[in-house]
PDB file of C-alpha atoms and ligand atoms in Angstrom:
ATOM      1  CA  UNK A  13       0.132   0.011   0.067  1.00 47.00           C
ATOM      2  CA  UNK A  14       1.290   3.599  -0.785  1.00 52.00           C
ATOM      3  CA  UNK A  15       1.435   6.488   1.465  1.00 53.00           C
ATOM      4  CA  UNK A  16       0.157   9.068  -0.661  1.00 57.00           C
ATOM      5  CA  UNK A  17      -2.191  11.426   0.764  1.00 64.00           C
ATOM      6  CA  UNK A  18      -1.715   9.728   4.123  1.00 76.00           C
ATOM      7  CA  UNK A  19      -0.134  11.128   6.743  1.00 83.00           C
ATOM      8  CA  UNK A  20       2.867   9.542   8.023  1.00 87.00           C
ATOM      9  CA  UNK A  21       2.773   8.850  11.959  1.00 86.00           C
ATOM     10  CA  UNK A  22       5.605   9.234  14.256  1.00 87.00           C
ATOM     11  CA  UNK A  23       5.218   5.786  16.375  1.00 89.00           C
ATOM     12  CA  UNK A  24       7.360   6.918  19.229  1.00 87.00           C
ATOM     13  CA  UNK A  25       8.183   3.482  20.781  1.00 92.00           C
ATOM     14  CA  UNK A  26       9.707   2.493  17.074  1.00 95.00           C
ATOM     15  CA  UNK A  27      11.933   5.260  17.297  1.00 95.00           C
ATOM     16  CA  UNK A  28      15.198   4.612  19.109  1.00 93.00           C
ATOM     17  CA  UNK A  29      15.137   7.389  21.993  1.00 80.00           C
ATOM     18  CA  UNK A  30      18.898   8.289  21.819  1.00 81.00           C
ATOM     19  CA  UNK A  31      18.853  11.452  24.485  1.00 71.00           C
ATOM     20  CA  UNK A  32      17.331   8.827  27.491  1.00 63.00           C
ATOM     21  CA  UNK A  33      20.288   6.461  27.046  1.00 60.00           C
ATOM     22  CA  UNK A  34      23.325   8.659  26.925  1.00 67.00           C
ATOM     23  CA  UNK A  35      26.642   7.052  25.990  1.00 85.00           C
ATOM     24  CA  UNK A  36      26.868   3.893  24.840  1.00 91.00           C
ATOM     25  CA  UNK A  37      23.847   1.857  23.927  1.00 94.00           C
ATOM     26  CA  UNK A  38      22.607  -0.820  26.149  1.00 94.00           C
ATOM     27  CA  UNK A  39      20.430  -3.097  23.972  1.00 96.00           C
ATOM     28  CA  UNK A  40      18.899  -4.932  26.412  1.00 95.00           C
ATOM     29  CA  UNK A  41      17.437  -1.775  27.643  1.00 92.00           C
ATOM     30  CA  UNK A  42      16.575  -0.589  24.540  1.00 93.00           C
ATOM     31  CA  UNK A  43      14.386  -3.783  23.661  1.00 96.00           C
ATOM     32  CA  UNK A  44      13.530  -4.562  27.043  1.00 95.00           C
ATOM     33  CA  UNK A  45      14.969  -8.201  26.565  1.00 97.00           C
ATOM     34  CA  UNK A  46      18.362 -10.037  26.186  1.00 98.00           C
ATOM     35  CA  UNK A  47      18.074 -11.496  22.442  1.00 98.00           C
ATOM     36  CA  UNK A  48      20.125 -11.710  19.809  1.00 98.00           C
ATOM     37  CA  UNK A  49      20.961  -8.082  17.884  1.00 98.00           C
ATOM     38  CA  UNK A  50      20.555  -7.526  14.418  1.00 98.00           C
ATOM     39  CA  UNK A  51      21.354  -4.088  12.357  1.00 98.00           C
ATOM     40  CA  UNK A  52      20.628  -3.255   9.049  1.00 98.00           C
ATOM     41  CA  UNK A  53      22.561  -0.195   7.760  1.00 98.00           C
ATOM     42  CA  UNK A  54      20.619   2.110   5.001  1.00 98.00           C
ATOM     43  CA  UNK A  55      16.991   0.364   6.161  1.00 98.00           C
ATOM     44  CA  UNK A  56      15.318   2.647   3.466  1.00 98.00           C
ATOM     45  CA  UNK A  57      12.066   2.295   3.828  1.00 97.00           C
ATOM     46  CA  UNK A  58      12.019  -0.856   5.862  1.00 98.00           C
ATOM     47  CA  UNK A  59      10.810  -3.393   3.542  1.00 98.00           C
ATOM     48  CA  UNK A  60      13.538  -6.120   5.077  1.00 98.00           C
ATOM     49  CA  UNK A  61      13.051  -4.984   8.408  1.00 98.00           C
ATOM     50  CA  UNK A  62       9.087  -5.608   8.161  1.00 97.00           C
ATOM     51  CA  UNK A  63       9.624  -8.996   7.289  1.00 97.00           C
ATOM     52  CA  UNK A  64      12.117 -10.247   8.888  1.00 98.00           C
ATOM     53  CA  UNK A  65      11.241  -8.756  12.159  1.00 98.00           C
ATOM     54  CA  UNK A  66       8.079 -10.546  11.900  1.00 98.00           C
ATOM     55  CA  UNK A  67       9.343 -14.152  10.872  1.00 98.00           C
ATOM     56  CA  UNK A  68      12.033 -13.768  13.596  1.00 98.00           C
ATOM     57  CA  UNK A  69      10.417 -12.954  16.901  1.00 98.00           C
ATOM     58  CA  UNK A  70      13.069 -14.152  18.978  1.00 98.00           C
ATOM     59  CA  UNK A  71      15.440 -11.660  17.547  1.00 98.00           C
ATOM     60  CA  UNK A  72      16.072  -7.510  17.988  1.00 98.00           C
ATOM     61  CA  UNK A  73      16.273  -5.526  14.890  1.00 98.00           C
ATOM     62  CA  UNK A  74      17.945  -1.938  14.801  1.00 98.00           C
ATOM     63  CA  UNK A  75      17.393  -0.124  11.130  1.00 98.00           C
ATOM     64  CA  UNK A  76      19.928   2.791  10.524  1.00 98.00           C
ATOM     65  CA  UNK A  77      18.612   5.601   7.608  1.00 98.00           C
ATOM     66  CA  UNK A  78      20.025   9.008   7.625  1.00 97.00           C
ATOM     67  CA  UNK A  79      17.476  10.194   4.930  1.00 98.00           C
ATOM     68  CA  UNK A  80      14.370  11.689   6.658  1.00 96.00           C
ATOM     69  CA  UNK A  81      11.910  10.438   3.394  1.00 96.00           C
ATOM     70  CA  UNK A  82      12.966   7.033   3.861  1.00 97.00           C
ATOM     71  CA  UNK A  83      13.069   6.916   7.666  1.00 97.00           C
ATOM     72  CA  UNK A  84       9.777   8.440   8.316  1.00 96.00           C
ATOM     73  CA  UNK A  85       8.005   5.748   5.894  1.00 96.00           C
ATOM     74  CA  UNK A  86       9.747   2.793   7.681  1.00 97.00           C
ATOM     75  CA  UNK A  87       8.503   4.032  11.056  1.00 97.00           C
ATOM     76  CA  UNK A  88       5.239   4.288  10.137  1.00 97.00           C
ATOM     77  CA  UNK A  89       5.067   1.152   8.647  1.00 96.00           C
ATOM     78  CA  UNK A  90       6.870  -0.914  11.530  1.00 97.00           C
ATOM     79  CA  UNK A  91       4.273   1.177  13.683  1.00 96.00           C
ATOM     80  CA  UNK A  92       1.446  -0.204  11.974  1.00 96.00           C
ATOM     81  CA  UNK A  93       2.562  -3.580  11.462  1.00 96.00           C
ATOM     82  CA  UNK A  94       2.982  -3.228  15.970  1.00 95.00           C
ATOM     83  CA  UNK A  95       6.585  -4.909  15.557  1.00 97.00           C
ATOM     84  CA  UNK A  96       8.143  -4.999  19.172  1.00 96.00           C
ATOM     85  CA  UNK A  97      11.145  -6.165  18.193  1.00 98.00           C
ATOM     86  CA  UNK A  98      12.346  -3.259  15.810  1.00 98.00           C
ATOM     87  CA  UNK A  99      13.880   0.531  16.258  1.00 98.00           C
ATOM     88  CA  UNK A 100      14.644   2.732  13.846  1.00 98.00           C
ATOM     89  CA  UNK A 101      16.968   5.609  14.183  1.00 97.00           C
ATOM     90  CA  UNK A 102      17.790   8.604  11.625  1.00 96.00           C
ATOM     91  CA  UNK A 103      21.584   8.958  11.917  1.00 96.00           C
ATOM     92  CA  UNK A 104      24.775   8.624   9.805  1.00 97.00           C
ATOM     93  CA  UNK A 105      25.318   4.576  10.501  1.00 98.00           C
ATOM     94  CA  UNK A 106      29.284   5.390  10.454  1.00 97.00           C
ATOM     95  CA  UNK A 107      28.883   8.079  13.409  1.00 96.00           C
ATOM     96  CA  UNK A 108      26.661   6.366  15.502  1.00 96.00           C
ATOM     97  CA  UNK A 109      28.328   2.697  15.250  1.00 98.00           C
ATOM     98  CA  UNK A 110      31.490   4.153  16.045  1.00 97.00           C
ATOM     99  CA  UNK A 111      30.213   6.391  19.010  1.00 95.00           C
ATOM    100  CA  UNK A 112      27.218   4.485  20.622  1.00 96.00           C
ATOM    101  CA  UNK A 113      27.537   0.696  19.857  1.00 97.00           C
ATOM    102  CA  UNK A 114      29.495  -1.273  22.540  1.00 96.00           C
ATOM    103  CA  UNK A 115      31.731  -3.561  21.082  1.00 97.00           C
ATOM    104  CA  UNK A 116      30.970  -7.423  20.955  1.00 98.00           C
ATOM    105  CA  UNK A 117      27.296  -6.513  21.444  1.00 98.00           C
ATOM    106  CA  UNK A 118      25.853  -7.451  17.631  1.00 98.00           C
ATOM    107  CA  UNK A 119      25.061 -10.580  16.298  1.00 98.00           C
ATOM    108  CA  UNK A 120      24.741  -9.432  12.671  1.00 98.00           C
ATOM    109  CA  UNK A 121      25.296  -6.602  10.140  1.00 98.00           C
ATOM    110  CA  UNK A 122      23.091  -6.384   7.182  1.00 98.00           C
ATOM    111  CA  UNK A 123      24.630  -4.238   4.275  1.00 98.00           C
ATOM    112  CA  UNK A 124      22.070  -4.394   1.493  1.00 98.00           C
ATOM    113  CA  UNK A 125      22.625  -2.329  -1.562  1.00 98.00           C
ATOM    114  CA  UNK A 126      24.620   0.576  -0.341  1.00 98.00           C
ATOM    115  CA  UNK A 127      24.907   3.628  -2.224  1.00 98.00           C
ATOM    116  CA  UNK A 128      27.005   2.660  -4.981  1.00 96.00           C
ATOM    117  CA  UNK A 129      28.652   6.105  -5.779  1.00 96.00           C
ATOM    118  CA  UNK A 130      29.389   5.119  -9.502  1.00 93.00           C
ATOM    119  CA  UNK A 131      31.866   8.191 -10.280  1.00 94.00           C
ATOM    120  CA  UNK A 132      35.067   7.477  -9.548  1.00 91.00           C
ATOM    121  CA  UNK A 133      36.081  10.501  -7.451  1.00 94.00           C
ATOM    122  CA  UNK A 134      33.201   9.716  -5.209  1.00 94.00           C
ATOM    123  CA  UNK A 135      34.366   6.026  -4.366  1.00 91.00           C
ATOM    124  CA  UNK A 136      35.489   7.517  -1.062  1.00 92.00           C
ATOM    125  CA  UNK A 137      31.727   8.315  -0.005  1.00 96.00           C
ATOM    126  CA  UNK A 138      31.262   4.527  -0.092  1.00 98.00           C
ATOM    127  CA  UNK A 139      30.253   2.817   3.202  1.00 98.00           C
ATOM    128  CA  UNK A 140      32.054  -0.073   3.021  1.00 98.00           C
ATOM    129  CA  UNK A 141      35.822   0.584   3.412  1.00 97.00           C
ATOM    130  CA  UNK A 142      38.571  -0.176   5.832  1.00 97.00           C
ATOM    131  CA  UNK A 143      37.888   2.497   8.796  1.00 98.00           C
ATOM    132  CA  UNK A 144      33.785   1.688   8.907  1.00 98.00           C
ATOM    133  CA  UNK A 145      34.937  -2.325   8.387  1.00 98.00           C
ATOM    134  CA  UNK A 146      36.906  -1.522  11.435  1.00 98.00           C
ATOM    135  CA  UNK A 147      33.822  -0.416  13.136  1.00 98.00           C
ATOM    136  CA  UNK A 148      31.588  -3.102  12.137  1.00 98.00           C
ATOM    137  CA  UNK A 149      34.307  -5.745  13.387  1.00 98.00           C
ATOM    138  CA  UNK A 150      34.640  -4.015  16.494  1.00 98.00           C
ATOM    139  CA  UNK A 151      30.672  -3.876  17.425  1.00 98.00           C
ATOM    140  CA  UNK A 152      30.193  -7.708  16.580  1.00 98.00           C
ATOM    141  CA  UNK A 153      30.277 -10.169  19.257  1.00 98.00           C
ATOM    142  CA  UNK A 154      32.997 -12.917  18.429  1.00 98.00           C
ATOM    143  CA  UNK A 155      31.316 -15.342  15.669  1.00 98.00           C
ATOM    144  CA  UNK A 156      29.031 -12.658  14.854  1.00 98.00           C
ATOM    145  CA  UNK A 157      28.273 -12.135  11.098  1.00 98.00           C
ATOM    146  CA  UNK A 158      28.427  -9.117   8.410  1.00 98.00           C
ATOM    147  CA  UNK A 159      25.693 -10.126   5.423  1.00 98.00           C
ATOM    148  CA  UNK A 160      26.328  -7.982   2.115  1.00 98.00           C
ATOM    149  CA  UNK A 161      24.217  -7.694  -1.391  1.00 98.00           C
ATOM    150  CA  UNK A 162      25.092  -5.312  -3.831  1.00 98.00           C
ATOM    151  CA  UNK A 163      23.995  -4.695  -7.538  1.00 97.00           C
ATOM    152  CA  UNK A 164      27.387  -2.898  -8.472  1.00 97.00           C
ATOM    153  CA  UNK A 165      30.071  -5.033  -9.802  1.00 97.00           C
ATOM    154  CA  UNK A 166      32.792  -2.155  -8.985  1.00 96.00           C
ATOM    155  CA  UNK A 167      31.385  -1.910  -5.457  1.00 97.00           C
ATOM    156  CA  UNK A 168      31.400  -5.705  -5.142  1.00 98.00           C
ATOM    157  CA  UNK A 169      35.050  -5.722  -6.144  1.00 97.00           C
ATOM    158  CA  UNK A 170      35.910  -2.795  -3.680  1.00 97.00           C
ATOM    159  CA  UNK A 171      33.999  -4.853  -0.666  1.00 97.00           C
ATOM    160  CA  UNK A 172      36.414  -8.075  -1.730  1.00 97.00           C
ATOM    161  CA  UNK A 173      39.652  -6.312  -1.446  1.00 97.00           C
ATOM    162  CA  UNK A 174      38.704  -4.606   1.555  1.00 97.00           C
ATOM    163  CA  UNK A 175      37.285  -7.899   3.568  1.00 97.00           C
ATOM    164  CA  UNK A 176      40.391  -9.595   2.480  1.00 97.00           C
ATOM    165  CA  UNK A 177      42.629  -7.507   4.746  1.00 97.00           C
ATOM    166  CA  UNK A 178      41.622  -8.912   7.713  1.00 97.00           C
ATOM    167  CA  UNK A 179      42.161 -12.570   7.679  1.00 96.00           C
ATOM    168  CA  UNK A 180      43.064 -12.495  11.266  1.00 97.00           C
ATOM    169  CA  UNK A 181      40.211 -10.981  12.550  1.00 97.00           C
ATOM    170  CA  UNK A 182      37.015 -12.478   9.974  1.00 98.00           C
ATOM    171  CA  UNK A 183      36.545 -15.601   7.705  1.00 97.00           C
ATOM    172  CA  UNK A 184      33.992 -15.695   4.823  1.00 98.00           C
ATOM    173  CA  UNK A 185      30.792 -17.785   5.309  1.00 98.00           C
ATOM    174  CA  UNK A 186      28.341 -18.654   2.810  1.00 98.00           C
ATOM    175  CA  UNK A 187      26.001 -15.987   2.283  1.00 98.00           C
ATOM    176  CA  UNK A 188      22.413 -17.396   3.959  1.00 95.00           C
ATOM    177  CA  UNK A 189      19.455 -15.997   2.371  1.00 96.00           C
ATOM    178  CA  UNK A 190      17.348 -14.263   4.991  1.00 97.00           C
ATOM    179  CA  UNK A 191      13.591 -15.869   5.759  1.00 96.00           C
ATOM    180  CA  UNK A 192      12.337 -12.476   4.171  1.00 96.00           C
ATOM    181  CA  UNK A 193      13.671 -13.252   0.640  1.00 97.00           C
ATOM    182  CA  UNK A 194      11.031 -14.478  -1.462  1.00 96.00           C
ATOM    183  CA  UNK A 195      11.637 -17.074  -4.396  1.00 94.00           C
ATOM    184  CA  UNK A 196      14.265 -15.771  -6.374  1.00 93.00           C
ATOM    185  CA  UNK A 197      15.765 -13.238  -4.139  1.00 96.00           C
ATOM    186  CA  UNK A 198      18.788 -12.928  -2.031  1.00 97.00           C
ATOM    187  CA  UNK A 199      17.622 -10.736   0.739  1.00 98.00           C
ATOM    188  CA  UNK A 200      13.898  -9.189   0.008  1.00 96.00           C
ATOM    189  CA  UNK A 201      14.963  -5.791   0.342  1.00 98.00           C
ATOM    190  CA  UNK A 202      13.143  -2.972  -1.798  1.00 96.00           C
ATOM    191  CA  UNK A 203      15.988  -2.178  -4.281  1.00 97.00           C
ATOM    192  CA  UNK A 204      16.711  -5.763  -4.503  1.00 97.00           C
ATOM    193  CA  UNK A 205      13.103  -6.089  -5.769  1.00 96.00           C
ATOM    194  CA  UNK A 206      13.496  -3.090  -8.141  1.00 96.00           C
ATOM    195  CA  UNK A 207      16.779  -4.354  -9.402  1.00 96.00           C
ATOM    196  CA  UNK A 208      15.591  -7.946  -9.827  1.00 94.00           C
ATOM    197  CA  UNK A 209      12.947  -6.358 -12.158  1.00 94.00           C
ATOM    198  CA  UNK A 210      15.372  -5.292 -14.278  1.00 95.00           C
ATOM    199  CA  UNK A 211      17.493  -8.561 -14.497  1.00 94.00           C
ATOM    200  CA  UNK A 212      20.587  -6.699 -12.948  1.00 95.00           C
ATOM    201  CA  UNK A 213      22.967  -9.094 -11.161  1.00 96.00           C
ATOM    202  CA  UNK A 214      22.939  -9.276  -7.634  1.00 97.00           C
ATOM    203  CA  UNK A 215      26.110 -10.077  -5.793  1.00 98.00           C
ATOM    204  CA  UNK A 216      26.152 -11.565  -2.015  1.00 98.00           C
ATOM    205  CA  UNK A 217      29.138 -12.192   0.264  1.00 98.00           C
ATOM    206  CA  UNK A 218      29.141 -12.653   3.990  1.00 98.00           C
ATOM    207  CA  UNK A 219      31.782 -13.202   6.931  1.00 98.00           C
ATOM    208  CA  UNK A 220      31.813 -14.354  10.216  1.00 98.00           C
ATOM    209  CA  UNK A 221      34.091 -12.213  12.994  1.00 98.00           C
ATOM    210  CA  UNK A 222      36.467 -15.145  14.566  1.00 97.00           C
ATOM    211  CA  UNK A 223      35.805 -16.353  17.750  1.00 94.00           C
ATOM    212  CA  UNK A 224      39.388 -15.405  19.324  1.00 86.00           C
ATOM    213  CA  UNK A 225      39.535 -11.536  18.374  1.00 82.00           C
TER     214      UNK A 225
HETATM  215  C1  SAM B   3      20.451   2.245  -2.402  1.00 51.56           C
HETATM  216  S1  SAM B   3      19.397   2.391  -0.714  1.00 51.56           S
HETATM  217  C2  SAM B   3      19.488   0.900  -0.035  1.00 51.56           C
HETATM  218  C3  SAM B   3      18.114   0.897   0.647  1.00 51.56           C
HETATM  219  C4  SAM B   3      18.055  -0.625   0.982  1.00 51.56           C
HETATM  220  N1  SAM B   3      19.003  -1.439   1.975  1.00 51.56           N
HETATM  221  C5  SAM B   3      17.142  -1.620   0.273  1.00 51.56           C
HETATM  222  O1  SAM B   3      18.001  -2.655  -0.334  1.00 51.56           O
HETATM  223  O2  SAM B   3      16.027  -1.532  -0.274  1.00 51.56           O
HETATM  224  C6  SAM B   3      20.794   2.750   0.425  1.00 51.56           C
HETATM  225  C7  SAM B   3      20.249   3.665   1.727  1.00 51.56           C
HETATM  226  O3  SAM B   3      21.384   3.875   2.649  1.00 51.56           O
HETATM  227  C8  SAM B   3      21.235   4.903   3.262  1.00 51.56           C
HETATM  228  N2  SAM B   3      22.161   5.279   3.652  1.00 51.56           N
HETATM  229  C9  SAM B   3      23.527   5.536   2.675  1.00 51.56           C
HETATM  230  N3  SAM B   3      24.053   5.988   3.457  1.00 51.56           N
HETATM  231  C10 SAM B   3      23.981   6.171   5.211  1.00 51.56           C
HETATM  232  C11 SAM B   3      24.886   6.214   5.814  1.00 51.56           C
HETATM  233  N4  SAM B   3      26.249   6.497   5.931  1.00 51.56           N
HETATM  234  N5  SAM B   3      24.224   6.167   7.093  1.00 51.56           N
HETATM  235  C12 SAM B   3      22.650   5.793   7.432  1.00 51.56           C
HETATM  236  N6  SAM B   3      21.945   5.535   6.140  1.00 51.56           N
HETATM  237  C13 SAM B   3      22.362   6.048   4.956  1.00 51.56           C
HETATM  238  C14 SAM B   3      20.542   5.579   1.949  1.00 51.56           C
HETATM  239  O4  SAM B   3      19.680   6.994   2.577  1.00 51.56           O
HETATM  240  C15 SAM B   3      19.720   4.770   1.665  1.00 51.56           C
HETATM  241  O5  SAM B   3      18.139   4.818   1.752  1.00 51.56           O
END
């Protein structure tokens, strides 16, 4: 259902209230329980989160999205579904993860179809670069996972290069299609649904943080 002509609602319970927490987050306090923590970086309109959170009520999900339009759409959607295991935050994911997420607190990062920044001079704006990968590795629990998907061959190559720099800290694993993915899909996000219709290739990969780091 579209949202044309309908007011988007705020749903305060869906929004991660940062002022209340102060300093580094305590996920058990945020979600009111101890459960696996999944973070989606660039959660867009929330399509993946809505489906995945319903299929995994035993886990908690946090979506990070800096674009107000998408963020507000996702808050409204998750609020209407009444999902208790999802929170959204409007923020720059890199800064938030670096400053507010405790070390070894996250079970899985999902990075699906990050902005490709196709122009050569813009490549340094891509999310997956060394500094941010180090932030993700710090945030992951030992054995925690990073799952990635893109339709962009050059970005995928960059992902391969950057992730190969940390063999002592992470190892490649098979990409597990999330439950939210429908037949013929790898992730079930909004962008993937557009790209599948256009017959674009979808590249996926995944990594596990080593147990002993
Ligand atoms: C190409 S869209 C993909 C959205 C969604 N993952 C999907 O597959 O449908 C990339 C999204 O990431 C968001 N984004 C990009 N960089 C971000 C950052 N540093 N922090 C938070 N969100 C970011 C953009 O606003 C956009 O909504």
